XYZ file of C-alpha atoms in Angstrom:
600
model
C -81.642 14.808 -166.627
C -78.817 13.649 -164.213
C -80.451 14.287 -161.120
C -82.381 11.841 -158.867
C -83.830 12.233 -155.851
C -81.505 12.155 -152.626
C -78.491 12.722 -154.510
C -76.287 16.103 -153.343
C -76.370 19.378 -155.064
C -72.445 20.677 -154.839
C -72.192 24.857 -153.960
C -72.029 26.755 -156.449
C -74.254 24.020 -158.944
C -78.263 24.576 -160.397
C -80.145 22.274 -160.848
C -83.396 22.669 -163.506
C -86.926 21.582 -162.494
C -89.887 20.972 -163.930
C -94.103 19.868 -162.278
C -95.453 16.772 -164.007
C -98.482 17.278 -165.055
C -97.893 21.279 -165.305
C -99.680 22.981 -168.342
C -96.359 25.158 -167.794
C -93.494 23.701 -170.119
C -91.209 25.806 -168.624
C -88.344 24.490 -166.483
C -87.679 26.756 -163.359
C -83.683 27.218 -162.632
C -82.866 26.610 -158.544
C -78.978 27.360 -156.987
C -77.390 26.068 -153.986
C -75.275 28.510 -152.123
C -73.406 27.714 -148.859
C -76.084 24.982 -148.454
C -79.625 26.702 -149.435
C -81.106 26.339 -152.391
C -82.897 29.646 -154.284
C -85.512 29.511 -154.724
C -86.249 27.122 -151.765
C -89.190 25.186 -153.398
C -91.085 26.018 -156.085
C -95.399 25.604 -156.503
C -96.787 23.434 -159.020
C -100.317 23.486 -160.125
C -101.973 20.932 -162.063
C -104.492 23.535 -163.513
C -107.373 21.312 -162.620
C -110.263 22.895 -160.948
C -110.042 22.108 -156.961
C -112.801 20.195 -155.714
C -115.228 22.301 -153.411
C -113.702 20.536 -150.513
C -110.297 21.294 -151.448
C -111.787 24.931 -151.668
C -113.073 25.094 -148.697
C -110.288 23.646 -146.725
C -107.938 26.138 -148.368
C -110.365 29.210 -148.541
C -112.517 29.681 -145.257
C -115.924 30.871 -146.107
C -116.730 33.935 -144.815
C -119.568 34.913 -142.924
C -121.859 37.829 -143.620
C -121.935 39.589 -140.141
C -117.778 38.883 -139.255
C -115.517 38.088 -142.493
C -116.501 41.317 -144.623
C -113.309 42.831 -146.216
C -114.672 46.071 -147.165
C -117.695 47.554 -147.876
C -118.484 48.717 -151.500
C -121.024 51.488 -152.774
C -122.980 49.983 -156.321
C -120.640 51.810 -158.795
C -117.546 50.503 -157.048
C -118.758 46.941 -157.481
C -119.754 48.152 -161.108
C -115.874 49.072 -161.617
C -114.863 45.906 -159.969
C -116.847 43.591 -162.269
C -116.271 45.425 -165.203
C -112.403 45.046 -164.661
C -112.674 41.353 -163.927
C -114.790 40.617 -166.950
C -112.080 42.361 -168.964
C -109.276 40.420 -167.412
C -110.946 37.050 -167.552
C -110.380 36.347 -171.160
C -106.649 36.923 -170.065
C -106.250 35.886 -166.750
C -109.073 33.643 -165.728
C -106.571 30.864 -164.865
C -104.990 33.029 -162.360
C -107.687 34.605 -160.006
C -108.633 32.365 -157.259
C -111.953 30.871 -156.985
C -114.206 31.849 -153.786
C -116.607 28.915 -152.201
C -120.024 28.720 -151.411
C -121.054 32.110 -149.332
C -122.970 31.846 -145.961
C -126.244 32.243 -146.494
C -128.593 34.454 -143.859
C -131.241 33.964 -142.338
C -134.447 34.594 -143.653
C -132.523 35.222 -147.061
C -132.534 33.927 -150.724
C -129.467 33.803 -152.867
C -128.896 34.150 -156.561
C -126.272 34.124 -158.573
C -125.192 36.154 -161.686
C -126.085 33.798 -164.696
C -123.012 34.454 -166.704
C -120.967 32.986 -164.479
C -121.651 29.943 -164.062
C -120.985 27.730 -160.458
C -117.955 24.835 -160.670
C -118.504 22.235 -157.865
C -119.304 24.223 -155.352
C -116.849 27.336 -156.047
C -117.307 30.748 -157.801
C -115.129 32.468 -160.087
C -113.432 35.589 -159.617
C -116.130 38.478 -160.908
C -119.107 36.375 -159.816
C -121.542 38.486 -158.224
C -124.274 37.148 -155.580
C -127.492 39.106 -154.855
C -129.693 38.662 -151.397
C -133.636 39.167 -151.586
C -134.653 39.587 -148.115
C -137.985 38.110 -147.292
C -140.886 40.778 -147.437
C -141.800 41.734 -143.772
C -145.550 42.248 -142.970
C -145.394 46.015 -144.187
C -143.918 44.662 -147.859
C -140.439 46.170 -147.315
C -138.154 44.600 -148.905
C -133.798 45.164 -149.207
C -131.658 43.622 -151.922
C -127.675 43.865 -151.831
C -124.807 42.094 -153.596
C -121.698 40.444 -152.654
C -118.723 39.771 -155.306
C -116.209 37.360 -155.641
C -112.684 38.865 -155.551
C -109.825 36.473 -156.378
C -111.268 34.173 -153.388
C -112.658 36.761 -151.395
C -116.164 37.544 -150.844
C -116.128 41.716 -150.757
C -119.253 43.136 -149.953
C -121.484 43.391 -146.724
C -124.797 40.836 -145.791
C -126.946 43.045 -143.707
C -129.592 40.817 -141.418
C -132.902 39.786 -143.162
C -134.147 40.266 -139.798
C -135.423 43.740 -138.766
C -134.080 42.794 -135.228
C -133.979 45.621 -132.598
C -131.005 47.908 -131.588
C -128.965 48.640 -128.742
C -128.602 52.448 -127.975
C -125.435 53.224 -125.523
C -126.099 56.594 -124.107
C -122.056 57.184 -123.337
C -120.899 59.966 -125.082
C -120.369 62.762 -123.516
C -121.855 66.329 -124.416
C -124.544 64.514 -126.562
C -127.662 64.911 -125.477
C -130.266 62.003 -127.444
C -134.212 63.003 -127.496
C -136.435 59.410 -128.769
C -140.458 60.467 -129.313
C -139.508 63.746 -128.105
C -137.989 63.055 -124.449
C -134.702 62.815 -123.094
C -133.174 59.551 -123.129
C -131.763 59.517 -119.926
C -130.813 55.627 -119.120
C -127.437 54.314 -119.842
C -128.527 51.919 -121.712
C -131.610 51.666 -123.944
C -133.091 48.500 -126.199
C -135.269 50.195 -129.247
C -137.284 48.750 -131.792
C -137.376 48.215 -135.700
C -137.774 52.061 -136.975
C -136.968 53.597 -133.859
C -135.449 57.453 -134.744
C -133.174 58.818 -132.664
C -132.355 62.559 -132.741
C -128.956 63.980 -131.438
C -127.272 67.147 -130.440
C -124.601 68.841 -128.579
C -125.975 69.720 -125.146
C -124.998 73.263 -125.895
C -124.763 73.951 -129.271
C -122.668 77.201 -128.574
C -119.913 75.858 -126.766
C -119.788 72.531 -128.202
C -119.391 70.981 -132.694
C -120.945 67.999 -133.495
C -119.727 66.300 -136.459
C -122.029 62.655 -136.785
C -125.503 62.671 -138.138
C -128.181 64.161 -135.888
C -130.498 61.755 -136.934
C -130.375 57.437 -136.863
C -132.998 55.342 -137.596
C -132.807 51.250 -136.389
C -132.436 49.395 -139.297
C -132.105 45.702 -139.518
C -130.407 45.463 -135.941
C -128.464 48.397 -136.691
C -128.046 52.282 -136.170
C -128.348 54.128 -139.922
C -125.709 57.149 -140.472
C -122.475 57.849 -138.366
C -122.550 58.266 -134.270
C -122.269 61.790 -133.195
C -119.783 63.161 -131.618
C -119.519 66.524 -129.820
C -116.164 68.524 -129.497
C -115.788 71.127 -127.311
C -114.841 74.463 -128.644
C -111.913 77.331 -127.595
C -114.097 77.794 -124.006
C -113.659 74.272 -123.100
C -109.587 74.525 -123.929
C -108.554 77.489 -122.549
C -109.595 79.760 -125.241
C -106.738 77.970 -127.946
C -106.084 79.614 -131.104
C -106.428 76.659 -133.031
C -109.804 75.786 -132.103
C -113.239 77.210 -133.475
C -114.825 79.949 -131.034
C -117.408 79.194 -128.151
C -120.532 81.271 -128.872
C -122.634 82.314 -126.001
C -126.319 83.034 -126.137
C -128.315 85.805 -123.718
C -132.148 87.187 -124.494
C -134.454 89.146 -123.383
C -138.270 90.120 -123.972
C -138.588 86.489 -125.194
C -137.439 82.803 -124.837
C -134.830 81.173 -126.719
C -134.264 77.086 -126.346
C -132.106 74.440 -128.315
C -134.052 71.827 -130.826
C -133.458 68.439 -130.664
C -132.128 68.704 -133.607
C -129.505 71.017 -132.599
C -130.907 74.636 -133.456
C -131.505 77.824 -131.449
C -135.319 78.686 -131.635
C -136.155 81.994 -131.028
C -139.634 83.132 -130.227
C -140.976 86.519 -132.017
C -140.256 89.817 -130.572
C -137.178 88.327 -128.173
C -133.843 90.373 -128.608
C -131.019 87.929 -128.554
C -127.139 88.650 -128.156
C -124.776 85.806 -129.826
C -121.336 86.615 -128.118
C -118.454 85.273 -129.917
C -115.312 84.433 -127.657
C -111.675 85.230 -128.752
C -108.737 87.233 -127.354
C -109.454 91.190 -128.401
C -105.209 91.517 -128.336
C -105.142 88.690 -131.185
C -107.652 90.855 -133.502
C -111.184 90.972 -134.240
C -113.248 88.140 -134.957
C -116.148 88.197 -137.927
C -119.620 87.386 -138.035
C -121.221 86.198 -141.365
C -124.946 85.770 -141.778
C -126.404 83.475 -144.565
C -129.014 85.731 -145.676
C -129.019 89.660 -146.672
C -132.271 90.482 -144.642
C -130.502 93.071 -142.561
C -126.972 94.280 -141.751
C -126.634 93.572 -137.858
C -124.523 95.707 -135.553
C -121.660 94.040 -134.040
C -118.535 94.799 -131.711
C -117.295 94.083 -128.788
C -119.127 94.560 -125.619
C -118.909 97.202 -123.633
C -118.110 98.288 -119.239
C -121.579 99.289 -119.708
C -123.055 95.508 -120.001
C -122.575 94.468 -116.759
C -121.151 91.144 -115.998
C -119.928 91.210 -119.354
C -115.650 91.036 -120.326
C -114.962 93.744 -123.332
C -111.471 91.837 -123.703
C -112.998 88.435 -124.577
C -116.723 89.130 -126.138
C -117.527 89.759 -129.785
C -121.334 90.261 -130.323
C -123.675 90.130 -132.526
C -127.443 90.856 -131.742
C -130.705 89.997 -133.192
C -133.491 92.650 -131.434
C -137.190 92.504 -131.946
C -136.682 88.973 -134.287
C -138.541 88.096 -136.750
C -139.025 85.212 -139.077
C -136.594 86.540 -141.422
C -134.100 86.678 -139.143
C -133.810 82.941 -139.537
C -130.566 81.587 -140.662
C -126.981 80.690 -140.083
C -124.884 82.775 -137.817
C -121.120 81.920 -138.085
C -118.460 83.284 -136.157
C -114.755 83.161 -137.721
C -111.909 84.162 -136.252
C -108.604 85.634 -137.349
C -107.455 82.091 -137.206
C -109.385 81.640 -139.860
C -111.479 78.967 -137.450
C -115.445 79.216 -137.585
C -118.632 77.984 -135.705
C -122.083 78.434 -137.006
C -125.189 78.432 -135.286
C -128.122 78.054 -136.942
C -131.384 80.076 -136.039
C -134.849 79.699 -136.386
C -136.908 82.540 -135.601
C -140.411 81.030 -134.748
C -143.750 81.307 -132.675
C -143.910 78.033 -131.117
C -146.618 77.603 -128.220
C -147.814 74.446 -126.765
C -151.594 73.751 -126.566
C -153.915 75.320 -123.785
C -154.177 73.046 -120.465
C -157.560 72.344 -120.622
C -159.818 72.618 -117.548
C -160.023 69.297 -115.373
C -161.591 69.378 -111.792
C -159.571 69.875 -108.991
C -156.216 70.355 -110.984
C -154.016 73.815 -109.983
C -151.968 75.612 -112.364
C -149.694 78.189 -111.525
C -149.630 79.878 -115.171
C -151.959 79.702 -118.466
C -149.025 80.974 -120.825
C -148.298 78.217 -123.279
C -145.114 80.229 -124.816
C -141.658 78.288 -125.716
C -139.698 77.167 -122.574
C -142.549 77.835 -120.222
C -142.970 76.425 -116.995
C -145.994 75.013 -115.234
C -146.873 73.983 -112.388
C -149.476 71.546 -111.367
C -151.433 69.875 -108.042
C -154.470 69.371 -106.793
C -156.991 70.593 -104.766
C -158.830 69.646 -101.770
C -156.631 66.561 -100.992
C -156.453 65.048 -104.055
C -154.167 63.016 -105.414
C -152.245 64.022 -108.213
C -151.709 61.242 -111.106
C -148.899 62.447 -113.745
C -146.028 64.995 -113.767
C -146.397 67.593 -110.836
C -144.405 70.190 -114.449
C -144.719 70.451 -117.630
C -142.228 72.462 -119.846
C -143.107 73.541 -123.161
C -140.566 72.306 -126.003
C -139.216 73.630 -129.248
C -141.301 71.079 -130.350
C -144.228 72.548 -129.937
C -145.408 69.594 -127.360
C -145.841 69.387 -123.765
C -142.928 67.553 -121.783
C -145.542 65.018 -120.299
C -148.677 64.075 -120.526
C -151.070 66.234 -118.625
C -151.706 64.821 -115.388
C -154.795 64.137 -113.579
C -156.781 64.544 -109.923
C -158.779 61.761 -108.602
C -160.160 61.592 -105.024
C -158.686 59.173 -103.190
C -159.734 57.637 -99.675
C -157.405 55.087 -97.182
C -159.567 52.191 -96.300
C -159.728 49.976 -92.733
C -156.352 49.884 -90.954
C -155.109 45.959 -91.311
C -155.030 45.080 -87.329
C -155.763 41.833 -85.503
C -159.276 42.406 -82.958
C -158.754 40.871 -79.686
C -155.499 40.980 -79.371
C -153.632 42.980 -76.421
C -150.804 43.479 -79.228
C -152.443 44.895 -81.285
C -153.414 49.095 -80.808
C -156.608 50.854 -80.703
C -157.002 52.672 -83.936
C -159.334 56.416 -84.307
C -159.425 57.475 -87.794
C -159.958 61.430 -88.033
C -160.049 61.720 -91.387
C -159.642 59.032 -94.422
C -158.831 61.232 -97.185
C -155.338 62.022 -98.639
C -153.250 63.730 -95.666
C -155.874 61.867 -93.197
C -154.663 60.901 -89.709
C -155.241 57.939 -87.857
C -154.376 57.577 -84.129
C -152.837 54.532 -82.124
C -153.648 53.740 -78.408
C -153.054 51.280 -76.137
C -155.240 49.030 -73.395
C -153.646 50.193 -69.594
C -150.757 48.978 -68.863
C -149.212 48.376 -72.186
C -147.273 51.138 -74.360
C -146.834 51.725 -78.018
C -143.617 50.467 -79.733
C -143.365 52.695 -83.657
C -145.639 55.765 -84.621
C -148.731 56.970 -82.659
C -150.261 58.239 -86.290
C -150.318 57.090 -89.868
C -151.167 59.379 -92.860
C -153.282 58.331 -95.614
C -150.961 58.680 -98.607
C -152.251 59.489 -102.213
C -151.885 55.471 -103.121
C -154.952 56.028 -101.068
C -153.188 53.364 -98.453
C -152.082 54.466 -94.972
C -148.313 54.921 -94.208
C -146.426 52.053 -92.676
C -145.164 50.641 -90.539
C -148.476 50.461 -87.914
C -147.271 50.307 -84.225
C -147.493 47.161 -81.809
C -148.596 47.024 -77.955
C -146.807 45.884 -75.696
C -146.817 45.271 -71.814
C -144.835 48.261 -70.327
C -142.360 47.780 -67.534
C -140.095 50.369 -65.932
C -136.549 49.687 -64.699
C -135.801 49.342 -61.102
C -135.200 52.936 -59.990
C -132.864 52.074 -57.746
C -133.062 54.245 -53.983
C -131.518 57.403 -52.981
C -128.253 57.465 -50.705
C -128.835 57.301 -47.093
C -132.689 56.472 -48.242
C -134.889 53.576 -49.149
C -137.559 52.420 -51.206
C -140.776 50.838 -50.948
C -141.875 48.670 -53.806
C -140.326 45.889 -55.777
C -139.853 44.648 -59.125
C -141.339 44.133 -61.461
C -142.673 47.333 -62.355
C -145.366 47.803 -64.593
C -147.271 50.805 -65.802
C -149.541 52.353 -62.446
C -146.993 50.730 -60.261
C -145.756 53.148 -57.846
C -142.413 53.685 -55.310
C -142.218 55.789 -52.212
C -138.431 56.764 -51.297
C -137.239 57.365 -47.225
C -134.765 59.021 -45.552
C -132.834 57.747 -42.900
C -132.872 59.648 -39.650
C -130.929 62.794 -39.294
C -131.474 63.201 -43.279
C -134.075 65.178 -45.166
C -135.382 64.481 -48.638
C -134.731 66.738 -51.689
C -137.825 66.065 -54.532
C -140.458 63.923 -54.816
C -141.202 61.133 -52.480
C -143.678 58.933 -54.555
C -143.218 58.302 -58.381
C -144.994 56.194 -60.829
C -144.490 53.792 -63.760
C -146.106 55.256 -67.058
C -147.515 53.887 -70.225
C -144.579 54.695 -72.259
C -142.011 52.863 -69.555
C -140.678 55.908 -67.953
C -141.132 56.875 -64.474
C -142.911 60.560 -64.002
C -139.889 61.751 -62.175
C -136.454 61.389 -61.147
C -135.090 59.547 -58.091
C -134.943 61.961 -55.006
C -131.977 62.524 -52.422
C -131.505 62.894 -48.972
C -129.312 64.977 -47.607
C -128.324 65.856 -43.934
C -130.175 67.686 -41.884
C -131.520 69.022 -38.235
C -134.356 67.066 -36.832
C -137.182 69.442 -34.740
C -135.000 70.947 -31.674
C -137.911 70.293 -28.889
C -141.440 71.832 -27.613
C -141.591 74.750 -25.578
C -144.652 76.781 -23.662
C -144.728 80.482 -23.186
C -142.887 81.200 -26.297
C -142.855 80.998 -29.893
C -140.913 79.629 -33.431
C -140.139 80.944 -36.145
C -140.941 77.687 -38.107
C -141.942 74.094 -37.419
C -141.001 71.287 -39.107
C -139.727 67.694 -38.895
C -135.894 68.443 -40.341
C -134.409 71.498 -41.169
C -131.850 72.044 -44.040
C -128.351 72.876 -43.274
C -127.885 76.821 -42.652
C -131.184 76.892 -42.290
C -132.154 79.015 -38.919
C -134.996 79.770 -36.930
C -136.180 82.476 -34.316
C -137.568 82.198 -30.852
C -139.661 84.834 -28.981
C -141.964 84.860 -25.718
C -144.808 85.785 -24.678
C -145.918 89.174 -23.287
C -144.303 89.641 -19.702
C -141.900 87.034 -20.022
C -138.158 87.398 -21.134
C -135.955 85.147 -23.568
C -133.179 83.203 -21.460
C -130.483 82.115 -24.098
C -129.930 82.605 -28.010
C -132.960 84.060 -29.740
C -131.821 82.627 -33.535
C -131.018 78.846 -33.848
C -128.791 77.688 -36.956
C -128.584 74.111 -38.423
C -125.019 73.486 -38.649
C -123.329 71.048 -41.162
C -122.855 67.956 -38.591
C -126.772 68.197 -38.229
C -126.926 69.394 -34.816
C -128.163 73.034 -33.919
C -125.627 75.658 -33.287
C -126.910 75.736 -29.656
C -129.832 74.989 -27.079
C -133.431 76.063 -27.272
C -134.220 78.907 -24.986
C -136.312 79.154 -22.382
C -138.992 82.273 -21.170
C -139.083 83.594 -17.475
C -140.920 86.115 -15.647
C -139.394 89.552 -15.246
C -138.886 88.938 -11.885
C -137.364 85.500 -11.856
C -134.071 85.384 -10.351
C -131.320 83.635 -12.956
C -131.683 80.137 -12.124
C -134.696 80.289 -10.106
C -136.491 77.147 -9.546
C -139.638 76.922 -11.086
C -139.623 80.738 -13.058
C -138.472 78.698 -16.440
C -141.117 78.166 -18.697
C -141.075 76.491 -22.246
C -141.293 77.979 -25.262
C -144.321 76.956 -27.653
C -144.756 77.268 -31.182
C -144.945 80.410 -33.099
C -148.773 80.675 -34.405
């Protein structure tokens, strides 16, 4: 009763205090000690209800989709009311209130009767039930929230039957949607959609998740699966459940969607379980008593196959009660089942459509075929189809339909544009390009008619050929000038004393090349001079270096000088042309000499 406010509390000293307006007589002690008092400050309710704006200052209101604090199955919340109706009677006073809840969309709210609503807050225990709205089908979902000293515990699922988002990221799942492989990264499905899951090998991968989800109110049903790979995929580890491999013969085998092995009738099948044979024998266990099955490990006589690492169990000739789990457990006491289904599944006969080519009429599990078409056609669909455990083709079966290319799109009267000659206008169909003289094509000289049943692109252009200036050959010249255009020719020269080595003329063709090469000349002997009486071996106007020729005379006459004549490399002859005398000329005797004339 001594104290007022701003006067000093010595160390060591209490002081007692008491809330006005407190429905708590009580007076709490507080201590100072080396200049703090304990307890620093004490609370003091006036046991009024709060106002709803007072509530919802201090208490945010969560929302359905982000402020859930855990998610509770019917009995829980039964157990959770129960004990707060119990306790209220006691207690009331003490459990927080929890505001108005969020309402959804395309939701109506009720509240639990017996607890009744106090401006705008809810007492601890109150429970809240959603109605959606009846979709066009008449489905309809109701849940429940409950208040929880001031917390709303519970989960609002969306009213509206939105669609979901399907991430195609895990790895070793494989996801099948209507059948087919989901493939895409990233897929958008709607209201309903069921997804079915499994490990893309079921024998050397576990999958613990649900294989199937359904889209439900914007979200996936059950728990994402997840596939683990097994000893195989971690260097055969003790610790970790055994890879089974899977061989047949006389039959196909393939994997369900679903995740099982489906065995068609008849086919033998050899599970191999993997473990170390130096850390002891594994066990198979089969869920049904139909037959004992042999197993062991595999022997140097199964080629390709390791007798220090393969435990195996086979199925031959199966038959429907063969079905079941097969389960592999090691002396690790680890174990991985695989379940099988022993069944005749066949797809339905390809019917009979005109035109369309199939390389096989077996309809068996896992079977391949092969489709196109004849005579040209174009083939509308899949080009295979692949029989699933399903029972259902992979696609839908394709068709044939004759298709023809229509009018190439080309500008008339137009130099740039070519000539077009269609040889055929069916699918594979050529069409040929030309061009007016003296202009060449620039792109293809065909297009194909393509099954789209439109010719291939791009179509070629005309345009006015030139040729480049060929220049002229050293120690030569050329006649002709620029520019050249296709027809134009060029005729090359030699200089004197020089011979030319190809061809002398060349001309400018439609595609801007010339038709041959640019000649040379080259040194050389010109003719060495007429004679009479006498013969040579060859006449021309130049010889060729080393070239030689032979003189001879006429009957009764003899050869005065060198009989053979050689071209030597400075283009002069290796010495003078001889001359043809009588028999009884004196040496240089005047007028006995007579010239020597051409070898005929």
């Amino acid at each position: 009763g001594g104290y007022r406010a701003g006067l000093t509390i010595g160390h060591g000293s209490t002081v007692n205090v008491r809330c006005e307006l407190s429905t708590n007589a009580n007076p709490i002690e507080m201590s100072c000690h080396k200049g703090n008092l304990t307890p620093p400050s004490i609370p003091c309710e006036s046991g009024l209800r709060k106002s709803r704006q007072e509530l919802e200052h201090a208490t945010p209101t969560p929302t359905p989709t982000t402020s859930v604090r855990s998610r509770l199955e019917h009995n829980e919340l039964d157990e959770h009311h129960q004990h707060h109706d119990n306790g209220t009677d006691e207690h009331g006073d003490d459990l927080k209130m929890c505001g108005h809840p969020s309402l959804t969309d395309g939701a109506l709210v009720y509240k639990n009767p017996d607890h009744a609503e106090i401006d705008g807050a809810y007492d601890s225990g109150t429970e809240i039930f959603f109605n959606c709205i009846p979709n066009a089908a008449g489905d309809r979902q109701t849940w429940r929230i409950i208040c929880d000293n001031g917390q709303w515990i519970g989960r609002s699922y969306n009213c509206e039957n939105g669609t979901c988002l399907f991430k195609n990221n895990e790895p070793n799942v494989v996801s099948f949607y209507n059948d087919l492989e989901i493939r895409e990264d990233i897929v958008e499905f709607p209201p309903g959609a069921t997804i079915i899951s499994r490990c893309v090998d079921i024998g050397k991968f576990s999958m613990t998740g649900s294989h199937d989800r359904t889209c439900i109110h914007s979200e996936w049903t059950n728990t994402k699966p997840v596939c683990s790979g097994l000893n195989q995929e971690n260097d055969y580890a003790m610790e970790k459940a055994p890879t089974i491999l899977f061989r047949h013969q006389n039959g196909p085998i393939a994997q369900s969607n679903n995740g099982k092995l489906i065995v068609y009738p008849g086919t033998t099948v050899h599970m191999e379980c993997l473990w170390m044979r130096r850390f002891g024998n594994p066990k198979w266990n089969v869920s049904h008593s139909y037959k004992n099955y042999t197993e062991g490990w595999v022997t140097e006589a199964d080629e390709g196959r390791d007798s220090t690492l393969e435990y195996r169990l086979s199925v031959f000739d199966a038959v429907a009660e063969d079905s079941g789990s097969y389960s592999c457990m090691t002396p690790a006491r680890h174990e991985h089942a695989v379940e099988v289904v022993v069944k005749a599944i066949n797809c339905p006969e390809i019917p009979i459509r005109r035109g369309l080519i199939v390389n096989t009429n077996d309809t068996k599990l896992s079977t391949r075929v092969l489709l196109s078409c004849s005579n040209g056609n174009s083939l509308i669909g899949a080009s295979e189809l692949f029989c699933l455990p399903s029972g259902n083709w992979s696609a839908l079966l394709p068709v044939c339909e004759s298709v023809e290319c229509g009018d190439i799109p080309l500008m008339a009267n137009n130099v740039s544009s070519p000539r077009v000659s269609v040889l055929s206008r069916e699918v594979g169909g050529r069409a040929a390009f030309s061009c007016s003289t003296g202009y060449g094509l620039r792109g293809p000289t065909e297009a194909i008619c393509l099954p789209t049943g439109e010719w291939a692109t791009p179509f070629p252009t005309c345009v006015e050929v030139q040729c480049d200036n060929p220049g002229a050959p050293q120690n030569g010249y050329a006649q002709g000038s620029a520019p050249y255009r296709a027809g134009d020719v060029v005729q090359f020269n030699c200089n004197p004393e020089y011979m030319m080595q190809g061809q002398p003329i060349i001309a400018c063709q439609d595609n801007g090349r010339w038709s041959g090469g640019l000649p040379k000349c080259v040194q050389a002997c010109s003719y060495p001079g007429t004679a009479i009486s006498g013969r040579m071996s060859s006449v021309k106007f130049y010889y060729a270096i080393g070239e030689s020729i032979t003189f001879t005379c006429d009957a009764g006459l003899d050869l005065r000088g060198s009989k053979v004549l050689k071209c030597m490399k400075n283009g002069k002859w290796s010495s003078a042309i001889p001359t043809c005398v009588t028999n009884d000329a004196p040496a240089g005797g005047v007028n006995t000499n007579k010239h020597l004339g051409t070898m005929g």
